[in-house]
Short mmCIF file of C-alpha atoms and ligand atoms in Angstrom, two decimals:
data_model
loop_
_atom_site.label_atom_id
_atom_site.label_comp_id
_atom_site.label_asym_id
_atom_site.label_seq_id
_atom_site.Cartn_x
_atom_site.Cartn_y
_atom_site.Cartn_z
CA UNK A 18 -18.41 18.03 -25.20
CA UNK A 19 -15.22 17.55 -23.79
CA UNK A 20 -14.06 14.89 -21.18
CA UNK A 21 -11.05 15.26 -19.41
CA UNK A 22 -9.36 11.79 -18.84
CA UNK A 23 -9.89 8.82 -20.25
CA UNK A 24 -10.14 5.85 -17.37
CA UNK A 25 -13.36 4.45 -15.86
CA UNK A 26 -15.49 7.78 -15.18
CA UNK A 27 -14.44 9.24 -18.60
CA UNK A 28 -15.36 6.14 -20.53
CA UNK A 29 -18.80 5.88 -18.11
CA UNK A 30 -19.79 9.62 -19.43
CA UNK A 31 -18.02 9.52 -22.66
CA UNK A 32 -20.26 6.24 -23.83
CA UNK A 33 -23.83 7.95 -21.87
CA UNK A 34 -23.55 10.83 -23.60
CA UNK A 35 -23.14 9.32 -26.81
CA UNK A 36 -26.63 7.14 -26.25
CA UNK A 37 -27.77 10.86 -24.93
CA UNK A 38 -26.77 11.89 -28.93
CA UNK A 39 -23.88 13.99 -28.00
CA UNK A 40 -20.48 13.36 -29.92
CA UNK A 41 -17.94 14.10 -26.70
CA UNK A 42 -13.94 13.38 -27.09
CA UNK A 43 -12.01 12.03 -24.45
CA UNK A 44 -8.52 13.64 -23.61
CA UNK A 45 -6.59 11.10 -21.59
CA UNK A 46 -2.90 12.40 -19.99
CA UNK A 47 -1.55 8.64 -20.05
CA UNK A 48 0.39 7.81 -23.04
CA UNK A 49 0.44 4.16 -22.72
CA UNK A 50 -2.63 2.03 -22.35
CA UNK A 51 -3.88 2.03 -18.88
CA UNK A 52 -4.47 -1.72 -19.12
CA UNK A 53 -2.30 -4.14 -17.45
CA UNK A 54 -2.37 -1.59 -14.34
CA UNK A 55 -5.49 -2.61 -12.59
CA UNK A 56 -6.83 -5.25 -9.71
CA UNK A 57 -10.03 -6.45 -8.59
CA UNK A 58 -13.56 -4.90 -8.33
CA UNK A 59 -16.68 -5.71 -6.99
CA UNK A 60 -18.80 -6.21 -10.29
CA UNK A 61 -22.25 -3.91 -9.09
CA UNK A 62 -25.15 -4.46 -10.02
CA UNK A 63 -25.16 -0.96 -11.82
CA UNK A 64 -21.94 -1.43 -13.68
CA UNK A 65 -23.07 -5.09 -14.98
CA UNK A 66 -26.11 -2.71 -16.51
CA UNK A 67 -24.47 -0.33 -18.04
CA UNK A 68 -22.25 -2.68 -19.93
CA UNK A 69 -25.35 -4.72 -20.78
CA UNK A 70 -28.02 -2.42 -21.52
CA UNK A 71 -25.39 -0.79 -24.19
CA UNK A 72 -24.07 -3.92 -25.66
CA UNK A 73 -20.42 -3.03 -24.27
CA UNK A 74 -20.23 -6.57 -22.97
CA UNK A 75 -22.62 -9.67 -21.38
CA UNK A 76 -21.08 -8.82 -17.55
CA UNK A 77 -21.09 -12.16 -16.80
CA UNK A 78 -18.87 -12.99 -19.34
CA UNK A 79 -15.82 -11.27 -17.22
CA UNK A 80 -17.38 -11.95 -13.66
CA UNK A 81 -16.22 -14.69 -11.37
CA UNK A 82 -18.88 -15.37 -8.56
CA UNK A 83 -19.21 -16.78 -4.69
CA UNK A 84 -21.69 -18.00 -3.11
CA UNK A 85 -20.57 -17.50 0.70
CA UNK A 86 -18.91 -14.89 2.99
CA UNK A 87 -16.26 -16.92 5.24
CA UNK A 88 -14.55 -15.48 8.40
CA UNK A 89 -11.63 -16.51 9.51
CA UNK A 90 -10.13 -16.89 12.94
CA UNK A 91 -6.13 -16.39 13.05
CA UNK A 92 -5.53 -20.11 12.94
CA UNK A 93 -7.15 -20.09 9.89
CA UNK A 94 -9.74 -22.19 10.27
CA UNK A 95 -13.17 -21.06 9.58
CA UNK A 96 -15.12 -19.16 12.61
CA UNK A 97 -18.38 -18.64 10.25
CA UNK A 98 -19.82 -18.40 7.08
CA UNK A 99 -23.33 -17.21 6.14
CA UNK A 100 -24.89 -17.28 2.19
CA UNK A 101 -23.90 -14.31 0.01
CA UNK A 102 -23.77 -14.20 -3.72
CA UNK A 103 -21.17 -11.98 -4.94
CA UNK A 104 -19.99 -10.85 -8.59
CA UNK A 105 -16.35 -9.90 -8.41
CA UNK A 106 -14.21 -8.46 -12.08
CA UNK A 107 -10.92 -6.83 -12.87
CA UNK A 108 -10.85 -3.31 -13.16
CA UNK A 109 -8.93 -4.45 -16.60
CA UNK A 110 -11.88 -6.55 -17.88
CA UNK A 111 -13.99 -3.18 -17.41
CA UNK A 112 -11.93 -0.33 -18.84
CA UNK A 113 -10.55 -2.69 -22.07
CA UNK A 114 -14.42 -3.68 -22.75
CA UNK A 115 -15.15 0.15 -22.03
CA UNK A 116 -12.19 1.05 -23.99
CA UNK A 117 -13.29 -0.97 -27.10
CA UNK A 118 -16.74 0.25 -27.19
CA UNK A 119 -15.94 3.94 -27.45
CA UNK A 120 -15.02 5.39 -30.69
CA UNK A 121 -10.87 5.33 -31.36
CA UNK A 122 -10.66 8.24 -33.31
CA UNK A 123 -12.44 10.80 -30.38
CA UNK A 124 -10.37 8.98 -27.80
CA UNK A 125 -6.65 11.06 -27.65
CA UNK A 126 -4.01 9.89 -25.31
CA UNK A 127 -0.72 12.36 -24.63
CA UNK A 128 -3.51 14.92 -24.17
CA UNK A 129 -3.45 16.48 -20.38
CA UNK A 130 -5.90 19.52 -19.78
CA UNK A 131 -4.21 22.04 -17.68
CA UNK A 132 -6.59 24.36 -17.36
CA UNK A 133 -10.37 25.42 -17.56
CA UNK A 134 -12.45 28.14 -18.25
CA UNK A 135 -15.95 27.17 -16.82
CA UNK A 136 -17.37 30.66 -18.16
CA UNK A 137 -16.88 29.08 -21.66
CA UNK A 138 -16.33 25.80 -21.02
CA UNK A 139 -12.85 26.12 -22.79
CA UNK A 140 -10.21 23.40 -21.87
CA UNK A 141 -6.80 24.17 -22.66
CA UNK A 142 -4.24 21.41 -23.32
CA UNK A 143 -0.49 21.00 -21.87
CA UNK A 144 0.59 21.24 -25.28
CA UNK A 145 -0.61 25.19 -25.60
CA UNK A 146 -4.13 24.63 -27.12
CA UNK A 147 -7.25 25.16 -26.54
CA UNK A 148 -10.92 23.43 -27.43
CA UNK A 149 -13.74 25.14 -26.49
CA UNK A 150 -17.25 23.30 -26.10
CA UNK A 151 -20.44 23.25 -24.74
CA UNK A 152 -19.77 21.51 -21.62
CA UNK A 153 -16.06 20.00 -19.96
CA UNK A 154 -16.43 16.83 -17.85
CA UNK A 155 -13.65 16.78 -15.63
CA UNK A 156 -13.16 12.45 -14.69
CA UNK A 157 -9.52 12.53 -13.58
CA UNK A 158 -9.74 10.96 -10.77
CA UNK A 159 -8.48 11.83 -6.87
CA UNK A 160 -6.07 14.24 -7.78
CA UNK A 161 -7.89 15.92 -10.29
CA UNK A 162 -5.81 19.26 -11.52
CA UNK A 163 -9.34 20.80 -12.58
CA UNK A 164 -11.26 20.39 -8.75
CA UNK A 165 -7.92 22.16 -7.49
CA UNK A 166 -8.53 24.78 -9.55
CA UNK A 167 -11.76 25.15 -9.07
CA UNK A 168 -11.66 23.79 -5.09
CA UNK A 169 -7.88 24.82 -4.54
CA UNK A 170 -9.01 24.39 -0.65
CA UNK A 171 -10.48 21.19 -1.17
CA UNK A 172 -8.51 17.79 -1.26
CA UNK A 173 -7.92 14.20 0.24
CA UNK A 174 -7.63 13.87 3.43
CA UNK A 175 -5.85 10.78 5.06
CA UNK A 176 -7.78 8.02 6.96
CA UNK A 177 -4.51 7.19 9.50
CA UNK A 178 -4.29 3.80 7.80
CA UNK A 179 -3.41 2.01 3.87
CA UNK A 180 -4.25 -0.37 1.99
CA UNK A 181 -1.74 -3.11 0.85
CA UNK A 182 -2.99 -4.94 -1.86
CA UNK A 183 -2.07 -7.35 -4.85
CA UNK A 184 -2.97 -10.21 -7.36
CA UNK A 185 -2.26 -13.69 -7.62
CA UNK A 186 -2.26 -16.21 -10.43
CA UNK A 187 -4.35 -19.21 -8.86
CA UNK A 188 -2.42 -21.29 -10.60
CA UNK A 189 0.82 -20.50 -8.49
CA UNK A 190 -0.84 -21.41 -5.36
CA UNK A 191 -0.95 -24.31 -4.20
CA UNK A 192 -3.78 -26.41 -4.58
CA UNK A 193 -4.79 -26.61 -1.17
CA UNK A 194 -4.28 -22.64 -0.51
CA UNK A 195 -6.83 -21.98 -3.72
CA UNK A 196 -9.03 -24.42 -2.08
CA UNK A 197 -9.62 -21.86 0.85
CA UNK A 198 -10.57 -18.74 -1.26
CA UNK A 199 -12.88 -21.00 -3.62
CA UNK A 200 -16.25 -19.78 -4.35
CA UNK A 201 -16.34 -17.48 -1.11
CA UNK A 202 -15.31 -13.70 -0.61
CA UNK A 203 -12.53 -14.59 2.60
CA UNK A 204 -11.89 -12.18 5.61
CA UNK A 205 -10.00 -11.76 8.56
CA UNK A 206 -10.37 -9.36 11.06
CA UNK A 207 -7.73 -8.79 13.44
CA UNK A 208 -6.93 -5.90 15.95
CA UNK A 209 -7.04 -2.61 13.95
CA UNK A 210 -6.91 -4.52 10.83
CA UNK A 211 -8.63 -6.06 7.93
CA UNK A 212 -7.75 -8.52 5.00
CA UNK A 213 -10.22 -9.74 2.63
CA UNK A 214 -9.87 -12.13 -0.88
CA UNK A 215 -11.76 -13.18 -3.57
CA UNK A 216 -11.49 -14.00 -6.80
CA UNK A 217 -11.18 -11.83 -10.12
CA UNK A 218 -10.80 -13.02 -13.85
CA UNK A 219 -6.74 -13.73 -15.01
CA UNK A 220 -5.10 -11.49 -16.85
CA UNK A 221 -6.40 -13.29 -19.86
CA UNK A 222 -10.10 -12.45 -19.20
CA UNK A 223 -10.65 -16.07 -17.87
CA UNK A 224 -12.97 -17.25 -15.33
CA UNK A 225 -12.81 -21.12 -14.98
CA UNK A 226 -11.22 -22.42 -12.14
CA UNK A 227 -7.47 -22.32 -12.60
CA UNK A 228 -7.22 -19.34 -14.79
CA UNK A 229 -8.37 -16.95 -11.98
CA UNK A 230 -6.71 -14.43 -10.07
CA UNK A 231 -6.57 -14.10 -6.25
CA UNK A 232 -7.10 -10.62 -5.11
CA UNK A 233 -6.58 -9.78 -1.75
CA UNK A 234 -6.63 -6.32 0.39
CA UNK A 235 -5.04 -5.65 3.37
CA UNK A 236 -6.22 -2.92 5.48
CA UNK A 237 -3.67 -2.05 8.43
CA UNK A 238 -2.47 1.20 10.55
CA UNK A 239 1.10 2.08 9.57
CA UNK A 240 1.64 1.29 13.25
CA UNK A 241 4.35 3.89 14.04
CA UNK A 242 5.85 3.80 10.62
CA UNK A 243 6.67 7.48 9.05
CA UNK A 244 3.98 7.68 6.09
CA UNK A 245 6.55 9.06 3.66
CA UNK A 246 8.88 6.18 4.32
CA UNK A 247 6.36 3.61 3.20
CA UNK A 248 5.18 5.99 -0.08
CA UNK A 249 8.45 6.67 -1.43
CA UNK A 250 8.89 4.24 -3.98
CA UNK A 251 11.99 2.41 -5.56
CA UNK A 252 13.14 5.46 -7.82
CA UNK A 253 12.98 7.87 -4.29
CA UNK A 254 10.45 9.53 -5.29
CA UNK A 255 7.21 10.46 -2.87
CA UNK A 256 4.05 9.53 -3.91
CA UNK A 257 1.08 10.86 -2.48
CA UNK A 258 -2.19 8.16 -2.96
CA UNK A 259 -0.12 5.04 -4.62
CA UNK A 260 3.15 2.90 -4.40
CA UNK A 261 1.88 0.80 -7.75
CA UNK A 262 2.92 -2.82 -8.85
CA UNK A 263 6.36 -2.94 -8.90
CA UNK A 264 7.63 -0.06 -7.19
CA UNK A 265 7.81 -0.74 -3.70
CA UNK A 266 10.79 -0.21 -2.09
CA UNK A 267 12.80 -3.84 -0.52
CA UNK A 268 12.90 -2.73 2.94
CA UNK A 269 8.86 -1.70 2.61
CA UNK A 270 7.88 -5.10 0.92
CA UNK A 271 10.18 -6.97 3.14
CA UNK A 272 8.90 -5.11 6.42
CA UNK A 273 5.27 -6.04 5.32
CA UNK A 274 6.10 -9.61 4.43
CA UNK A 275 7.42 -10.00 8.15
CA UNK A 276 3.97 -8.18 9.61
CA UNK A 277 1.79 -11.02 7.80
CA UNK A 278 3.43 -13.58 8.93
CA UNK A 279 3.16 -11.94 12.75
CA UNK A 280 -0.51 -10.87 12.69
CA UNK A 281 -2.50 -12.25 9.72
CA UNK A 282 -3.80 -16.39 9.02
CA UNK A 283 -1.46 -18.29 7.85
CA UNK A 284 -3.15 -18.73 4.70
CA UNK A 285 -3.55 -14.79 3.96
CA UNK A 286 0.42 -14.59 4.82
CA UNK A 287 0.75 -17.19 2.27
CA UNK A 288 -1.03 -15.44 -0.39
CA UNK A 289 0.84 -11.75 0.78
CA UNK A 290 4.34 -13.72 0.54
CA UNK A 291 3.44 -15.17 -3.05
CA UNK A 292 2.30 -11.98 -4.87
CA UNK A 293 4.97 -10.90 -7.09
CA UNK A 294 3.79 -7.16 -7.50
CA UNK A 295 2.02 -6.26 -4.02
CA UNK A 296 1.66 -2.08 -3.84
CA UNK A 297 -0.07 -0.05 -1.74
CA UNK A 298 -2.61 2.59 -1.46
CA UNK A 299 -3.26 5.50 1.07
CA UNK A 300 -7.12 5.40 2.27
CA UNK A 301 -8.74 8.77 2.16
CA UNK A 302 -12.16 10.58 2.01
CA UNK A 303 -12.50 13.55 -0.55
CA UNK A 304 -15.57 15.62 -0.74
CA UNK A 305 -16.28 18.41 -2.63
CA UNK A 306 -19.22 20.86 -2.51
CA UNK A 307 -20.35 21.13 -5.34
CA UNK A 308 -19.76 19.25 -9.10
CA UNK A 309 -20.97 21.44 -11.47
CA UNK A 310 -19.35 25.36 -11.72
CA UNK A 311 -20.42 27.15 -14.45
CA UNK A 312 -20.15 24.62 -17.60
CA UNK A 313 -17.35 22.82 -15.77
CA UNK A 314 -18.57 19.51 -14.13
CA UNK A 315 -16.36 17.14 -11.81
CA UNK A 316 -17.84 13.33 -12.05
CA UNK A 317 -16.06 10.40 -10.53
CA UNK A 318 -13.18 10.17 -8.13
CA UNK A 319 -12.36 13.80 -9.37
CA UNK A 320 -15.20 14.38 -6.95
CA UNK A 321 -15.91 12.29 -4.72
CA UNK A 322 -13.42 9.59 -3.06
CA UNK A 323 -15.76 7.53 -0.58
CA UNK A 324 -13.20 4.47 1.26
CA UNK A 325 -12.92 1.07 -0.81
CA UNK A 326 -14.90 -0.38 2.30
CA UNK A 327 -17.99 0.72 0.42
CA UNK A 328 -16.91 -1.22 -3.10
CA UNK A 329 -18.19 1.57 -4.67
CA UNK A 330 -15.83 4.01 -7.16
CA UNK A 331 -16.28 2.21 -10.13
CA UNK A 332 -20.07 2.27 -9.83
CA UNK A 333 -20.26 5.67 -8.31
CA UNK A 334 -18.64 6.91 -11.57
CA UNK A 335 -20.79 4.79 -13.57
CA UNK A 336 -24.01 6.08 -11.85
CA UNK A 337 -22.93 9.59 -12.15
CA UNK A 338 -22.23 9.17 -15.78
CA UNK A 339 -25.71 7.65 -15.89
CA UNK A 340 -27.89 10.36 -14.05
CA UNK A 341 -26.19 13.03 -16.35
CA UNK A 342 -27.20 11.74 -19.22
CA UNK A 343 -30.69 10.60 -17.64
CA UNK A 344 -30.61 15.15 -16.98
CA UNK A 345 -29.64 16.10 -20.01
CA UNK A 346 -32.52 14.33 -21.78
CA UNK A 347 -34.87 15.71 -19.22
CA UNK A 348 -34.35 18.93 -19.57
CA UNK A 349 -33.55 21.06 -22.37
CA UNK A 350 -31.73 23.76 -21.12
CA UNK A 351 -28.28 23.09 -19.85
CA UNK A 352 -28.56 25.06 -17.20
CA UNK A 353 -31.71 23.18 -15.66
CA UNK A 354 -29.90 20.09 -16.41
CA UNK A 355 -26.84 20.43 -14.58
CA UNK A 356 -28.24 21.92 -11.79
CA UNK A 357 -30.66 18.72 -11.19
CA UNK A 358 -27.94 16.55 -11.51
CA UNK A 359 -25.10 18.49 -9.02
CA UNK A 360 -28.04 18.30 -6.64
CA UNK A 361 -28.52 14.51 -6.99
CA UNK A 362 -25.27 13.62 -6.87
CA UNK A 363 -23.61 15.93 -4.57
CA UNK A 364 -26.18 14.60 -1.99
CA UNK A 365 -25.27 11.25 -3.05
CA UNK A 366 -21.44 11.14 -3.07
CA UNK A 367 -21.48 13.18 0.88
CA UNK A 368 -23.56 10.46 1.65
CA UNK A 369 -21.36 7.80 0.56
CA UNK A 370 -18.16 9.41 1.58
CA UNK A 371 -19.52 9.68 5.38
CA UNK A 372 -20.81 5.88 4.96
CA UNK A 373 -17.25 4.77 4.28
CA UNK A 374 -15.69 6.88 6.63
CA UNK A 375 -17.72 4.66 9.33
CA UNK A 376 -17.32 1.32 7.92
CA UNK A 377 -13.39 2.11 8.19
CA UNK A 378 -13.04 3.71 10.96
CA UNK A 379 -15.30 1.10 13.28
CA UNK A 380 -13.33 -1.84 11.02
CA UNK A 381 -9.84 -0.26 11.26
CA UNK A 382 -10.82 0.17 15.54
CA UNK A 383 -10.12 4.10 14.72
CA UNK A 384 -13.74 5.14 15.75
CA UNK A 385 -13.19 6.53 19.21
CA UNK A 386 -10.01 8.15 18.71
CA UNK A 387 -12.03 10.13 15.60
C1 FAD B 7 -4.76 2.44 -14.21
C2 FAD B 7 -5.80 2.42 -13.13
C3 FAD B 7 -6.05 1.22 -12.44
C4 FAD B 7 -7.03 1.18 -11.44
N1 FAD B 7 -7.25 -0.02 -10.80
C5 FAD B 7 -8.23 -0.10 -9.87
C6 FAD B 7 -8.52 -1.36 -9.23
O1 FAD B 7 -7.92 -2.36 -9.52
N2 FAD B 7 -9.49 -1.40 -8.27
C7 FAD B 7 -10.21 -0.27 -7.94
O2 FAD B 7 -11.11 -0.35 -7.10
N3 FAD B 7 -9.95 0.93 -8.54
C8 FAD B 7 -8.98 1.04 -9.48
N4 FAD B 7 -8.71 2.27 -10.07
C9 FAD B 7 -9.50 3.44 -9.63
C10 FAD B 7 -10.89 3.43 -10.24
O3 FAD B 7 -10.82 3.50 -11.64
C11 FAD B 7 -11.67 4.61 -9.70
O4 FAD B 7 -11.71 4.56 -8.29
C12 FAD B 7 -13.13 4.67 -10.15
O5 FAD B 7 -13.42 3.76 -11.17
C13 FAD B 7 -13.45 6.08 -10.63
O6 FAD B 7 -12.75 6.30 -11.81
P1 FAD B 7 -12.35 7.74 -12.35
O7 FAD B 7 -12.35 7.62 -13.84
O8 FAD B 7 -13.20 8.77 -11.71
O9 FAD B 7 -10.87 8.00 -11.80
P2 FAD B 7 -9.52 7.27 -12.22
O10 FAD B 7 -9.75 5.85 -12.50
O11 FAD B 7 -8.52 7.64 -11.18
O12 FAD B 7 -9.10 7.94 -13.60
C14 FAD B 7 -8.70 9.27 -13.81
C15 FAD B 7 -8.10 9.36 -15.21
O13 FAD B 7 -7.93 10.71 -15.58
C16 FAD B 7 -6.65 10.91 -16.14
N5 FAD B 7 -6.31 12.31 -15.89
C17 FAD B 7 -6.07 12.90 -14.68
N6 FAD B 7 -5.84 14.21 -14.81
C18 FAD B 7 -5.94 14.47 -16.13
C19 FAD B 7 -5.80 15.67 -16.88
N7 FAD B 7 -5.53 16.85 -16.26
N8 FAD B 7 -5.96 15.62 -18.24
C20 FAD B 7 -6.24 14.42 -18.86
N9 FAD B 7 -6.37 13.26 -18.18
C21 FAD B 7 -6.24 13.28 -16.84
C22 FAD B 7 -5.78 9.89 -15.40
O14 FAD B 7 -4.60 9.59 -16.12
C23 FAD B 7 -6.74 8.70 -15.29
O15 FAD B 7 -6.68 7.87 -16.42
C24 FAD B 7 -7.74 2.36 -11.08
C25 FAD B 7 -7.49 3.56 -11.75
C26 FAD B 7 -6.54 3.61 -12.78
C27 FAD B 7 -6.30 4.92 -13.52
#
């Protein structure tokens, strides 16, 4: 079998199918390692199975935890709290443990597919060659080169508002500033906007107090700002979904900087201002209608792209890895197989996509102008 790209959903389907008995290689575009790129996630209860039930890692080993949901007023002081226990990780912690657990020598970076034949379920490589196999799993994420070939009038469309997001050592903020974010997932809601924190293991993997991370995620409209202005990045070039760490423009960052300190709690301003590496992300819903043409599947964000809101990429691509496996051990034709499981999961992800699509809009004040 053949899996196109090598990040969360390709390591998901890539270690499944193995416990399924299958020996698939993983053809990642990404030269470097993709570690070091990543932020926080909400550690789901799915994903902390998967990495248990197959010995990949014990979840709690890379978790950090809270035990309340605090809401802030724009003072900053708290306007209610209610019990919630939450299990938050770094999308780092995931893919290196992920990484690790999946054989090096079917794992090839430098390797971008270009093109599929879902007739034969032949993938052929940037480089001029070709592998053909019994079935291609395309996990490349949003912008997936295989769904626009096989969807070319498919593709993201733009929720009217971003996400601004970043990381924080905890041991750069100040003591009192770390006190406000401890042991509770922290939001603000303001007029058409959202920011939320909690926090993630450090870059190190730990998870005492001290060696944590402070993720946050900002939520706002780009008021009247043009879109391309805020997504072309230091080197001038447009981006389409992501400004990442580091290449922000000045005037973007600095604009920002000056809209925390206007509209969000003090304390969120403070952790915006003290991020050294804030970037931002365009929110967007993707749908596609169907995952599985011919011997060609599309699993993952290469799918499906439901709105952070719902927490729920990581373990979307986790569960679809999952159910295809769960498939191909029910049934022995292939045929049967996939079928079953585009059913189940198409279903699924249009269900999730349209969920997120209403947490944002009613969060982001966008519903009635929809
Ligand atoms: C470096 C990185 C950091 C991330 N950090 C976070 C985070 O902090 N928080 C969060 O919620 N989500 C994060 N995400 C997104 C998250 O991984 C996904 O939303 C979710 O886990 C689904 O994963 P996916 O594998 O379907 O898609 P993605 O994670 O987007 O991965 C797609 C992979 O496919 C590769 N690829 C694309 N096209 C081709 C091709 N033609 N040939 C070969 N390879 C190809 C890409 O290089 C990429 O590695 C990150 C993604 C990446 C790649």
């Amino acid at each position: 079998m053949t899996v196109s790209g090598g990040s969360m959903g390709g390591l998901f389907a890539g270690l499944a199918l193995e416990d399924a008995g299958h020996e698939p290689t993983i053809y990642e575009q990404s030269t470097g390692d993709l570690h070091g790129r990543g932020a926080g996630i909400v550690a789901q209860e799915n994903v902390r199975r998967f990495l248990e039930r197959r010995d990949v890692v014990d979840p709690d080993a890379i978790a950090t935890t809270s035990s309340e949901r605090r809401f802030l007023a724009r003072d900053g002081d708290v306007e209610m709290s209610r019990p919630d226990s939450m299990a938050f990780t770094s999308w780092d912690a995931v893919y290196r443990r992920l990484r690790e657990a999946f054989p090096d020598d079917r794992y090839r970076t430098g390797r971008e597919i270009v093109g599929v034949d879902p007739a034969t379920a032949t993938a052929e490589f940037a480089a001029g060659d070709e592998r053909e196999a019994d079935l291609v799993i395309a996990a490349e994420g949003g912008q997936s080169s295989t769904r626009r070939q096989l969807f070319p009038a498919v593709g993201p469309e733009f929720a009217d508002y971003v996400a601004w997001r970043g990381v924080v050592d905890e041991s750069d903020l100040a003591p009192a500033v770390a006190d406000r974010f401890d042991d509770a997932f922290v939001f603000y809601q303001g007029q058409d906007l959202l920011v939320l924190a909690y926090f993630i293991p450090g870059d190190d993997g730990g998870t005492a107090p001290g060696e944590r991370r402070l993720n946050w995620v900002w939520y706002d409209t780009l008021e009247n700002r043009d879109r391309s202005a805020v997504f072309t990045d230091a080197t001038d070039a447009e981006r389409e979904i992501t400004v990442p760490p580091g290449a922000l423009r000045e005037p973007v960052r600095t604009r920002q900087l000056e809209r925390a300190s206007d509209v969000l709690p003090p304390v969120f301003s403070r952790i915006v201002a003290e991020t050294p590496t804030p970037f931002v992300q365009a929110i967007y819903d993707l749908t596609i209608p169907e995952m599985v043409v011919d011997r060609v599947c599309l699993l993952g964000d290469a799918a499906f792209v439901a709105r952070t809101h719902t927490a729920a990429g990581t373990a979307k691509a986790a569960g679809d890895a999952v159910a295809l496996e769960r498939a191909l051990e029910r049934h022995d034709a292939l045929d049967a197989a996939l079928s079953t499981w585009n059913d189940s999961r198409t279903e699924y992800g249009d269900r999730l996509v349209a969920r997120g699509r209403r947490m944002g809009d009613e969060r982001l004040g966008l519903a009635d102008s929809n």
